[in-house]
Coordinates of C-alpha atoms in Angstrom, one line a residue:
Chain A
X1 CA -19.6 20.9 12.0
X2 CA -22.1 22.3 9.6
X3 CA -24.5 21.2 6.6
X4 CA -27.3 19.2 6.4
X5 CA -26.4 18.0 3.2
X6 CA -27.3 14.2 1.8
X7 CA -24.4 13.8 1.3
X8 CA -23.3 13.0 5.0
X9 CA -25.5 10.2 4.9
X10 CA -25.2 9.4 8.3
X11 CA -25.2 5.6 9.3
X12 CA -24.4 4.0 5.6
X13 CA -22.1 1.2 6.5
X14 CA -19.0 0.5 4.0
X15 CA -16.3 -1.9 4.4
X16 CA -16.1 -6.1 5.4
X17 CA -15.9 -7.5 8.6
X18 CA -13.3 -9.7 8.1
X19 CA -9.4 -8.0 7.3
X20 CA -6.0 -9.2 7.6
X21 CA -2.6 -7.8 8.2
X22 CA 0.4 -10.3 7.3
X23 CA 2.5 -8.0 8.4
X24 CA 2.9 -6.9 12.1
X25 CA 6.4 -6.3 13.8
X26 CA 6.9 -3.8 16.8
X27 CA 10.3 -2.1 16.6
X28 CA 12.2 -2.5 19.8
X29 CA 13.7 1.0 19.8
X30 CA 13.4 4.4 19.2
X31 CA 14.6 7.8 18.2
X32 CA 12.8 11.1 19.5
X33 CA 10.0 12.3 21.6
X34 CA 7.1 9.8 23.3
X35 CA 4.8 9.2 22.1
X36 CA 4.1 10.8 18.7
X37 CA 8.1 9.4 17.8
X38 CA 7.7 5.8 19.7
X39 CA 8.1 3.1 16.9
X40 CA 4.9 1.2 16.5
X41 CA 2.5 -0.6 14.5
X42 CA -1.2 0.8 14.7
X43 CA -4.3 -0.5 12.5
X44 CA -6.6 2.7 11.7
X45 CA -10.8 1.3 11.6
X46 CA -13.4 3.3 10.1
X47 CA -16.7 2.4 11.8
X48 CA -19.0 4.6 9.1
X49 CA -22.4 3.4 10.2
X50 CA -24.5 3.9 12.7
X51 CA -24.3 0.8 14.8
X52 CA -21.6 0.7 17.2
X53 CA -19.0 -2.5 15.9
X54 CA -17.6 -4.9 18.5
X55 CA -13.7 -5.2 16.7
X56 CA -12.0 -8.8 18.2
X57 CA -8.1 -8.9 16.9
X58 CA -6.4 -12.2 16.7
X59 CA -2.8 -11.8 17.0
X60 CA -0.4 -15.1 14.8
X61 CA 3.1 -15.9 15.4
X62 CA 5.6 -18.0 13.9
X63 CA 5.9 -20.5 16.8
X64 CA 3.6 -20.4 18.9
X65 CA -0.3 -20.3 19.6
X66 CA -2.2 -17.1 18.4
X67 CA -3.2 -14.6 21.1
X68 CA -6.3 -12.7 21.9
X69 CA -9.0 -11.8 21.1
X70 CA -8.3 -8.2 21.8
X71 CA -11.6 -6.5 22.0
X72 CA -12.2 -3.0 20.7
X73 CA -15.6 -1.3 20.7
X74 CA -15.7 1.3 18.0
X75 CA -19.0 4.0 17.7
X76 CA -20.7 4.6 15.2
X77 CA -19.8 7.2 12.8
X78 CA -15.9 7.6 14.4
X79 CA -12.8 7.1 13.3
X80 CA -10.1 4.4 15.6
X81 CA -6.8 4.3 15.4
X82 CA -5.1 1.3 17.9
X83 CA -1.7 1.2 18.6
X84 CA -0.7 -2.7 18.7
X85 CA 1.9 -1.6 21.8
X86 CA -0.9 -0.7 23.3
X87 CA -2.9 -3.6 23.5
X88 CA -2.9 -5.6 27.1
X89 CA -5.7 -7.5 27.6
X90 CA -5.5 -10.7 27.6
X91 CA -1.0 -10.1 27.3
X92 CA 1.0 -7.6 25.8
X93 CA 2.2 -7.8 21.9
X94 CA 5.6 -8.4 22.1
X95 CA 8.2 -5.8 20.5
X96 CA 10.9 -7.1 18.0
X97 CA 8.4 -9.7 17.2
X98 CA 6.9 -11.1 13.9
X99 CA 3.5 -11.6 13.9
X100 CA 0.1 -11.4 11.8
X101 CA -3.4 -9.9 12.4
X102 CA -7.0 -11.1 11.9
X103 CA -9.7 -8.7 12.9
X104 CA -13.5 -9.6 12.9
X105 CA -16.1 -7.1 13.1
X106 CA -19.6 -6.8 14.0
X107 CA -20.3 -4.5 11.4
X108 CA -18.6 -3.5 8.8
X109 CA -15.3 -1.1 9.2
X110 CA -12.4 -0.5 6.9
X111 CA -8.6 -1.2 8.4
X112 CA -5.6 0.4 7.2
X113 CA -2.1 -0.7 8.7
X114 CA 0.7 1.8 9.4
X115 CA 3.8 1.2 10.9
X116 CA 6.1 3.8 12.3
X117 CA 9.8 2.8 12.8
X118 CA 12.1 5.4 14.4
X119 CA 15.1 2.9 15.2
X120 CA 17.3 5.3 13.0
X121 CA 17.6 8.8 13.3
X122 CA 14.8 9.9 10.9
X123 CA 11.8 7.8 11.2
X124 CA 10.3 5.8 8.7
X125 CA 6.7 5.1 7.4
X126 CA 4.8 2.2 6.0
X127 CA 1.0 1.9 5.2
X128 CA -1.1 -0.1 3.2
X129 CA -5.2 -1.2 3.4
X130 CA -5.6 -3.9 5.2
X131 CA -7.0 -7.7 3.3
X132 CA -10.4 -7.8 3.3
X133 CA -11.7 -11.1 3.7
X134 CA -15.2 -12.5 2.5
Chain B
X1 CA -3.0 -17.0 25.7
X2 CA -6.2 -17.5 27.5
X3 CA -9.5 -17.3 25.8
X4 CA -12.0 -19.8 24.8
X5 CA -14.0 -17.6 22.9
X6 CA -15.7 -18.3 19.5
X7 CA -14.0 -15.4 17.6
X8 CA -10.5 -17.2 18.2
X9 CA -12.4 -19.7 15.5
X10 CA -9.4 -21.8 15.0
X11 CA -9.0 -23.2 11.5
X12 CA -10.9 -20.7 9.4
X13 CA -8.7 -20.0 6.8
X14 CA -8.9 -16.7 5.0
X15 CA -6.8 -15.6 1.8
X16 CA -6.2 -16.6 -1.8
X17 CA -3.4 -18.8 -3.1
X18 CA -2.0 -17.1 -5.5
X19 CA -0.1 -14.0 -4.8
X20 CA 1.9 -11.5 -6.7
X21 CA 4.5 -9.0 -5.9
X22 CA 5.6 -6.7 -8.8
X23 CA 8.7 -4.6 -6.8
X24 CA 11.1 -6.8 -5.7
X25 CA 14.7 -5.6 -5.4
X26 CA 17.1 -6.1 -2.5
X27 CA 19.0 -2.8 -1.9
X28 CA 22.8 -4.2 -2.2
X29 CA 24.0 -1.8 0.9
X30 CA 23.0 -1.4 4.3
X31 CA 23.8 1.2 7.1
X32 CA 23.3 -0.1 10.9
X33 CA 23.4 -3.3 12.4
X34 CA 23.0 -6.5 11.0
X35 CA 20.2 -8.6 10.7
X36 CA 18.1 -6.0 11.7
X37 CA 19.0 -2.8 9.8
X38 CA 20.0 -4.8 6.7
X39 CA 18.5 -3.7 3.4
X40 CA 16.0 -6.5 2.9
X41 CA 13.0 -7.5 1.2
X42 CA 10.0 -9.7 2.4
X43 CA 7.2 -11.7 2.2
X44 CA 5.1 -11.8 5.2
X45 CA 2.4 -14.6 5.2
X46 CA -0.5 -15.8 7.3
X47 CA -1.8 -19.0 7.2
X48 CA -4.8 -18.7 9.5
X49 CA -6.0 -22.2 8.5
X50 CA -6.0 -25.1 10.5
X51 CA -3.8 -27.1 7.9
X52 CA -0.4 -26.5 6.7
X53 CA -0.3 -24.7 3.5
X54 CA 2.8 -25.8 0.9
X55 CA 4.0 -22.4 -0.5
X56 CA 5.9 -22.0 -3.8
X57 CA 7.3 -18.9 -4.9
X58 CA 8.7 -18.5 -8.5
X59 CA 11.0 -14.7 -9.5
X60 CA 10.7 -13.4 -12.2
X61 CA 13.6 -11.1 -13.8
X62 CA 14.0 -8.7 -16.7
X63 CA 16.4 -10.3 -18.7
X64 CA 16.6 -14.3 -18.0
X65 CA 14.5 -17.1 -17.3
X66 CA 12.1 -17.3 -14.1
X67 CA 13.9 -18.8 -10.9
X68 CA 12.4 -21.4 -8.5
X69 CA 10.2 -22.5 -7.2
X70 CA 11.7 -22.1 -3.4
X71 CA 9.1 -23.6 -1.1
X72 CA 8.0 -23.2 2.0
X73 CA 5.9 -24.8 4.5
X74 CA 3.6 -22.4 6.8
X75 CA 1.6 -24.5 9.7
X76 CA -2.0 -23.7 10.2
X77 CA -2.9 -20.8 12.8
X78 CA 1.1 -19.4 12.0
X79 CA 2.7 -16.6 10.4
X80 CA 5.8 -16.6 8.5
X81 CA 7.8 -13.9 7.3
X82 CA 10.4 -14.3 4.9
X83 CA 13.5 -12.2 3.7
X84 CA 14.1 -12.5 0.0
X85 CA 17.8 -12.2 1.2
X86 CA 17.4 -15.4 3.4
X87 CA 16.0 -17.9 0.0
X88 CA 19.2 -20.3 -1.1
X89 CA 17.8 -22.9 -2.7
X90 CA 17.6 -23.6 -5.6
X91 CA 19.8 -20.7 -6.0
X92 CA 20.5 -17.1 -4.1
X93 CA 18.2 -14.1 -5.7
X94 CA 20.8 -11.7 -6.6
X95 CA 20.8 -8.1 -4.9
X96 CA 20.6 -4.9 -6.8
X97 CA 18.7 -6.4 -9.1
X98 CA 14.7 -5.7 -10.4
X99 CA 12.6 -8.7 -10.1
X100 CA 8.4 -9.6 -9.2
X101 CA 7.4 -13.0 -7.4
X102 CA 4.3 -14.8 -7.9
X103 CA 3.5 -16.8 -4.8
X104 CA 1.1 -20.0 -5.1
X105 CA 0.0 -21.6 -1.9
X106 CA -1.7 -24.8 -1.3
X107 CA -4.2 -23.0 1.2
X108 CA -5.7 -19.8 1.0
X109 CA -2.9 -17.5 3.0
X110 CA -2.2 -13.0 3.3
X111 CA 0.4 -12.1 1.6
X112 CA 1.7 -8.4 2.6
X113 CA 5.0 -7.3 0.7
X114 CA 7.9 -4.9 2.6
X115 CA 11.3 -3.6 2.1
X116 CA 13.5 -2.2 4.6
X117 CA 16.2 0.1 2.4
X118 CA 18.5 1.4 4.9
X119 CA 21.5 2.2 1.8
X120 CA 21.3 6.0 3.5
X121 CA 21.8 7.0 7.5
X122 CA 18.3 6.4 8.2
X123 CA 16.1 3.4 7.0
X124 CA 13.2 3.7 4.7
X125 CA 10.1 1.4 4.7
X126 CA 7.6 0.2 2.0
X127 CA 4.8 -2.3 2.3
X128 CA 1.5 -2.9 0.6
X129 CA -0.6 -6.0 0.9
X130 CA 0.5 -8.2 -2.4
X131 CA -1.6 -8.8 -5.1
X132 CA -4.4 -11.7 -5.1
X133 CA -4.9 -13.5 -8.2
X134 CA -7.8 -15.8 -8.5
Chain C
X1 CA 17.8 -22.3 -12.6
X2 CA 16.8 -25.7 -12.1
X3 CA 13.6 -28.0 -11.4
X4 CA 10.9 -29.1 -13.9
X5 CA 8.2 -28.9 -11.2
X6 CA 5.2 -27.8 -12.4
X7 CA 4.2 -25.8 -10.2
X8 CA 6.5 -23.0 -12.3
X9 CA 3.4 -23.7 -14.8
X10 CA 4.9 -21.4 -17.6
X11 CA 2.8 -19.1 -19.8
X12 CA 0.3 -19.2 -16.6
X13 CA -1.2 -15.0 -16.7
X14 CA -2.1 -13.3 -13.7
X15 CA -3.5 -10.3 -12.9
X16 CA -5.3 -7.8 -15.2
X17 CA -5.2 -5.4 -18.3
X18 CA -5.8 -1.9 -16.4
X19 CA -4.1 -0.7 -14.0
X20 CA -4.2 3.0 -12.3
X21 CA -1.8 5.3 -10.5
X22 CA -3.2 8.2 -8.8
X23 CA 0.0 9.7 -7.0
X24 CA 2.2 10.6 -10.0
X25 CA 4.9 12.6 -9.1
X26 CA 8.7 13.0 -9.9
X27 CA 10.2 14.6 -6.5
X28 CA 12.8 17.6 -8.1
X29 CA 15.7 16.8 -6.4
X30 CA 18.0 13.8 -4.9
X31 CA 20.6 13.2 -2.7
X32 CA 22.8 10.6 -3.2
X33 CA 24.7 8.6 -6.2
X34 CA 22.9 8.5 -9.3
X35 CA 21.6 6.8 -10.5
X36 CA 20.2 4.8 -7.6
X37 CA 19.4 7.0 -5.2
X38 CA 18.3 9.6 -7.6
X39 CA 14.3 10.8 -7.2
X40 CA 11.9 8.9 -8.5
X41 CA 8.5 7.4 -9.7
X42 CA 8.3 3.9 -10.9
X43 CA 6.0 1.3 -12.3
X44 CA 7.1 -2.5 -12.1
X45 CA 5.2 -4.6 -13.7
X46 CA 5.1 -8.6 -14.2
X47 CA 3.9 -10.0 -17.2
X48 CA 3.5 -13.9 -16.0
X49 CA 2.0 -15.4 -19.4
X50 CA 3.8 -16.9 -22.0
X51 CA 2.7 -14.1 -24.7
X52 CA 4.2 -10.6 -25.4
X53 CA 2.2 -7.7 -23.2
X54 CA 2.2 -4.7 -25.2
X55 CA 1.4 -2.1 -22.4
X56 CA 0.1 2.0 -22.8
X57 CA 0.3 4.5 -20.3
X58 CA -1.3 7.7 -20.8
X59 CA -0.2 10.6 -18.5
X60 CA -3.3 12.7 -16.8
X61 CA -2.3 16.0 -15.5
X62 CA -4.3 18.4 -13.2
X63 CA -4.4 21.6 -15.9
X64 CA -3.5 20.2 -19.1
X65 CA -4.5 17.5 -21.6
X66 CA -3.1 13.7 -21.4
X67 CA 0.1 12.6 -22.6
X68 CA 1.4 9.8 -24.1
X69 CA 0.7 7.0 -25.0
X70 CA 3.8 5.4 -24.0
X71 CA 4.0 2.1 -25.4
X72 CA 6.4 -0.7 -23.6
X73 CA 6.4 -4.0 -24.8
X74 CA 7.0 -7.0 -21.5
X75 CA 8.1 -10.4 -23.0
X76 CA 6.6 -13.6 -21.5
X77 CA 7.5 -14.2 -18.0
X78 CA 9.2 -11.6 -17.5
X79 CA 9.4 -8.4 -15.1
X80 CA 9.8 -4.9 -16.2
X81 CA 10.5 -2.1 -13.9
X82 CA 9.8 1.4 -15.5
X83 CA 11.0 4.7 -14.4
X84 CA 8.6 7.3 -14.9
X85 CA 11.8 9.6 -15.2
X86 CA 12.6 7.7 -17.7
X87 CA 10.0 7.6 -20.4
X88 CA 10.9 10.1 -23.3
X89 CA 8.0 9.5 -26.2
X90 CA 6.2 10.8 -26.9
X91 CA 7.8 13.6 -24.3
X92 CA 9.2 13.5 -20.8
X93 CA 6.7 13.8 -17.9
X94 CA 8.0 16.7 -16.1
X95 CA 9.8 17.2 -12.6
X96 CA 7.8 18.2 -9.8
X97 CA 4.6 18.0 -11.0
X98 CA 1.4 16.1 -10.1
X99 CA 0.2 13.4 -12.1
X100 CA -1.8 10.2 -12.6
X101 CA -1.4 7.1 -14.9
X102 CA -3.7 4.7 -16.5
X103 CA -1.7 1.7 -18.2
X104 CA -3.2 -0.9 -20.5
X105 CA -2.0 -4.3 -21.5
X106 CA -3.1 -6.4 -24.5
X107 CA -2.6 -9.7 -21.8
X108 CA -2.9 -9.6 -18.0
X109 CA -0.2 -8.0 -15.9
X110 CA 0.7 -6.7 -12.1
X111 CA 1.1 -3.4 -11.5
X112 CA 3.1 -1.5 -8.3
X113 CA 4.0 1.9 -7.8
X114 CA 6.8 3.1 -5.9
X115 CA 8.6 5.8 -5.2
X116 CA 12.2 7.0 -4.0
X117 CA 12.2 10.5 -2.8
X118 CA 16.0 11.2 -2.0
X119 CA 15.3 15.0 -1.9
X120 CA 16.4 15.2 2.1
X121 CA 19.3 13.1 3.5
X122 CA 17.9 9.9 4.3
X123 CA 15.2 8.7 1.0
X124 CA 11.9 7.9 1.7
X125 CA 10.0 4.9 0.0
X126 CA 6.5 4.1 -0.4
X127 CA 4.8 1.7 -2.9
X128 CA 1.7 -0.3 -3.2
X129 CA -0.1 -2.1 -5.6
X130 CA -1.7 0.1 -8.3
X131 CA -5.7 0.0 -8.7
X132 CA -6.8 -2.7 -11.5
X133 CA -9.8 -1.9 -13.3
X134 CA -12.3 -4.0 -14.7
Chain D
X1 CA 1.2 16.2 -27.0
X2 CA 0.7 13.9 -30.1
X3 CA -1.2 10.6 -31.1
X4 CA -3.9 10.2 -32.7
X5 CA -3.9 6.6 -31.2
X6 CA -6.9 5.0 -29.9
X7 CA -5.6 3.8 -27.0
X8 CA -6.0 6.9 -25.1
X9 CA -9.5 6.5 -25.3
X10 CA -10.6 9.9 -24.3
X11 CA -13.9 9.7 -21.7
X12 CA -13.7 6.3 -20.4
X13 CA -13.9 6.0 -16.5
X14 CA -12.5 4.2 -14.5
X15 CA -12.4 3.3 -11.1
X16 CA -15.4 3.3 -8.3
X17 CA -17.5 5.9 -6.2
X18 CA -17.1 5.2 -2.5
X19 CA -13.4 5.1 -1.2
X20 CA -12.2 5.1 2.1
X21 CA -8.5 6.6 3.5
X22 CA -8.9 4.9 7.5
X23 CA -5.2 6.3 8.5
X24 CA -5.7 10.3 8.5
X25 CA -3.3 12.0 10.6
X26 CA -1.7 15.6 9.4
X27 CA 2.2 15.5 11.5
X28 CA 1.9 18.5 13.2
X29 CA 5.8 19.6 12.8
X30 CA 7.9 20.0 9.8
X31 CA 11.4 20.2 8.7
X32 CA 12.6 21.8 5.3
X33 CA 11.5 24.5 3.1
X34 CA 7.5 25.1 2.7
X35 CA 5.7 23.8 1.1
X36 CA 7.3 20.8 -0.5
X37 CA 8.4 19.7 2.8
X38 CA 5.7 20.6 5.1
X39 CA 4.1 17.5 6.7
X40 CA 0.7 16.8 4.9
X41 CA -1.6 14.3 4.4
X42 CA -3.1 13.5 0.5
X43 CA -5.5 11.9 -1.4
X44 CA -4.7 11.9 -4.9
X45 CA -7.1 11.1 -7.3
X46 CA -8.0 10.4 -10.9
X47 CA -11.4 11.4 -13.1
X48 CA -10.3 8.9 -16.5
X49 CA -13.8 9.7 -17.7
X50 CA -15.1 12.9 -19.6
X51 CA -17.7 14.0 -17.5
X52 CA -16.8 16.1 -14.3
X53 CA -16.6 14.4 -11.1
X54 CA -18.3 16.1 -8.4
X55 CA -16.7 14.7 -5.2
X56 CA -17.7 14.9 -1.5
X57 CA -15.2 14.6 1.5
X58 CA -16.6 13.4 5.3
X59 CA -13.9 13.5 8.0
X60 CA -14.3 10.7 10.8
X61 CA -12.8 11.7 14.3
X62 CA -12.2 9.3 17.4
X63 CA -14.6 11.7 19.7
X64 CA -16.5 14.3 17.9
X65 CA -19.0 14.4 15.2
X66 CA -17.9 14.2 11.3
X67 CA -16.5 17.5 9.7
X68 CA -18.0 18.2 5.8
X69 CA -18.5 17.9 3.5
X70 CA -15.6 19.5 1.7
X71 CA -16.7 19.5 -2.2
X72 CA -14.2 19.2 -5.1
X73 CA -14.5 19.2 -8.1
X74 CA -12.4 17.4 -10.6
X75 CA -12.9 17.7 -14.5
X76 CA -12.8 14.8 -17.0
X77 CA -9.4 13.4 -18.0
X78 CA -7.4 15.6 -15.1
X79 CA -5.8 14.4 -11.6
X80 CA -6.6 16.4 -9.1
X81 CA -4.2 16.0 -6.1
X82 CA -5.4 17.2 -2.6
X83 CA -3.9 17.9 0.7
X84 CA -6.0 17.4 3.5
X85 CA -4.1 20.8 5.1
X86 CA -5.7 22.4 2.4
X87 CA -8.8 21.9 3.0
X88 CA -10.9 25.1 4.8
X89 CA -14.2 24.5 4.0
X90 CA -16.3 24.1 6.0
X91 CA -13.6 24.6 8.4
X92 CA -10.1 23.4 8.5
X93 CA -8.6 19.7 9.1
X94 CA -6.9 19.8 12.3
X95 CA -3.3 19.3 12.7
X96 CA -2.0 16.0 15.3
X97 CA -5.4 14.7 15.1
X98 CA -6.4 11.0 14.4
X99 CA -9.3 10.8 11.5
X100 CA -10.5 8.5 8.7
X101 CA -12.1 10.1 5.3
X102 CA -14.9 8.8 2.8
X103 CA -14.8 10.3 -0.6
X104 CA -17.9 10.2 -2.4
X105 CA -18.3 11.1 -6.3
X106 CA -20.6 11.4 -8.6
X107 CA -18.5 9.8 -11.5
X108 CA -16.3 6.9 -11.3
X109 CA -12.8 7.8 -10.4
X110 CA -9.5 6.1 -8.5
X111 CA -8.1 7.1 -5.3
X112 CA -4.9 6.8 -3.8
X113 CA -3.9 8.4 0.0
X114 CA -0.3 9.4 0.9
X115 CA 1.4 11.5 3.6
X116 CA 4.7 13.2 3.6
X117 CA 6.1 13.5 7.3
X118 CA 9.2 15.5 7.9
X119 CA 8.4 15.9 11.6
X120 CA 12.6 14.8 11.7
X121 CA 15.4 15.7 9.4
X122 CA 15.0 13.2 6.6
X123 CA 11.1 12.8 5.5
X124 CA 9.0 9.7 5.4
X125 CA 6.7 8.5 2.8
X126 CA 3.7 6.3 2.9
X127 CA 0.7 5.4 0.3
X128 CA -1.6 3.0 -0.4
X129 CA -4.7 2.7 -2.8
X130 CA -7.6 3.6 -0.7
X131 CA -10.5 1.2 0.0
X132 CA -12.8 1.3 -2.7
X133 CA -16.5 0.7 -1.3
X134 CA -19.6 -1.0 -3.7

């Protein structure tokens, strides 16, 4: 890492601190080497400032009360990408499961949501920004 | 689900209520097991409002008059996610064939569009969050 | 198609009257019967009001000037879903080669782009709701 | 080329000067010939105006400091689509590696991220619109 351009602007915030993802599902099989192959769902944060955000996810189902909050600290100035299987405090995400996101940040962040579904013999990809909330 | 933390903040809805989805299209053949690997398209919703929110979607085709409105109910703090596939009333939307949806909801929801297209050996994904309309 | 509702609210417009694509391309080959599986970029677009949407898209390349415009004309409450590999005047846009597309409507509309890239085995999809300018 | 039409309206911009891709990631294998099929990582984006667009490239990373900027520059009226592979200066993206981008330009201009990942024998697609900052 060079340059001491203005460019870099270290520590400019961009984003909201409210974001949605409608929708979450963990598939329940896979198809090829662990980890990079394991089917998941991960939501990517950009934490561009300087300030380090506090991330809490909120995790809706269809019948029954939301769980969390998941708490993620993210630095400032770094990139985050979460794997919802890999979440475990307070429970586990469930696989084959439908299910919806809210994060809330301290600070503002961008989320995108990618899912990676390797139930067949070639896997398949899905992304898309996250909602941004007011 | 443990937690009585503030950022759970139960009943703070976040969204828009009307939604659009320009691609819609069932694929008409499928390659795996049923329900899962079937060639769907869906509407994935969060209502993460305390109230339940009356959801009425209208499709639009290419060639005929608008069909609907299907309606659904989505409780407060729930997500729903719905196949195109599984909407039968007032009448089946046909597969194979090109069509957009404009979703209006009685309380600001997410909606995040996907299709599962598993016509070939391996399933391919597509998702984007929908379209917010004022 | 049934029900008087009104929450069909005919002639109702949604959306906006520019729309971008950045990721233009037309992937070379296909696998599969044509013409549904064969390669390529599309634009579907819903035109929710009760007027005519006369819609141009002009074709930005990386080393030559613009093409088009190509003019479509979307009835009232209607959906129209474009092929890229389709669009023939004022030329074709050519295989296997990147692009972008700016696309103007006369009344609001929703724009998506997807594409099918059938060039291995299994196709890929991805899609998402284009960029809509001011 | 033809048209002498005025909707092509030659030099206006479109679009916004902070966008953010949070999802990096370059697969680090590849199946298929080189180099439509090698696993990359793109943001694809559009100058509509008629000035050039200077535009500036940050890499985020989970544990390091940001990488750039990597400087492109993208005439009026031209799409300029760019794999993050590609990039060398100030020193190469790497491969397997978790990151987030910000783009910064000094025109307006429209941004859209995709990767192609042919780590198995069919490839995947994803893209989404990046986030477009104030």
């Amino acid at each position: 890492m060079t340059s001491d351009q203005p460019s870099l602007t270290p520590g400019r915030s961009i984003g909201a601190r409210t974001w949605v993802v409608a929708d979450g599902y963990i598939p329940p099989e896979s198809t090829g080497p662990a980890p990079a192959m394991t089917s998941h769902d991960s939501v990517c944060l950009l934490n561009a400032g300087s300030a380090d955000a506090m991330v809490r996810i909120v995790v809706y189902f269809t019948d029954r009360e939301p769980a969390g909050p998941y708490v993620l600290r993210v630095p400032g100035q770094r990139a985050h990408h979460q794997r919802i299987n890999d979440l475990q405090d307070p429970e586990p995400v469930p696989v084959g499961v439908d299910y919806s996101l809210v994060l809330t940040s301290s600070e503002p962040i961008v989320v995108q949501h990618t899912r990676l579904d390797s139930r067949q013999a070639a896997n398949a990809l899905m992304s898309t920004i996250a909602y941004s909330g007011s």
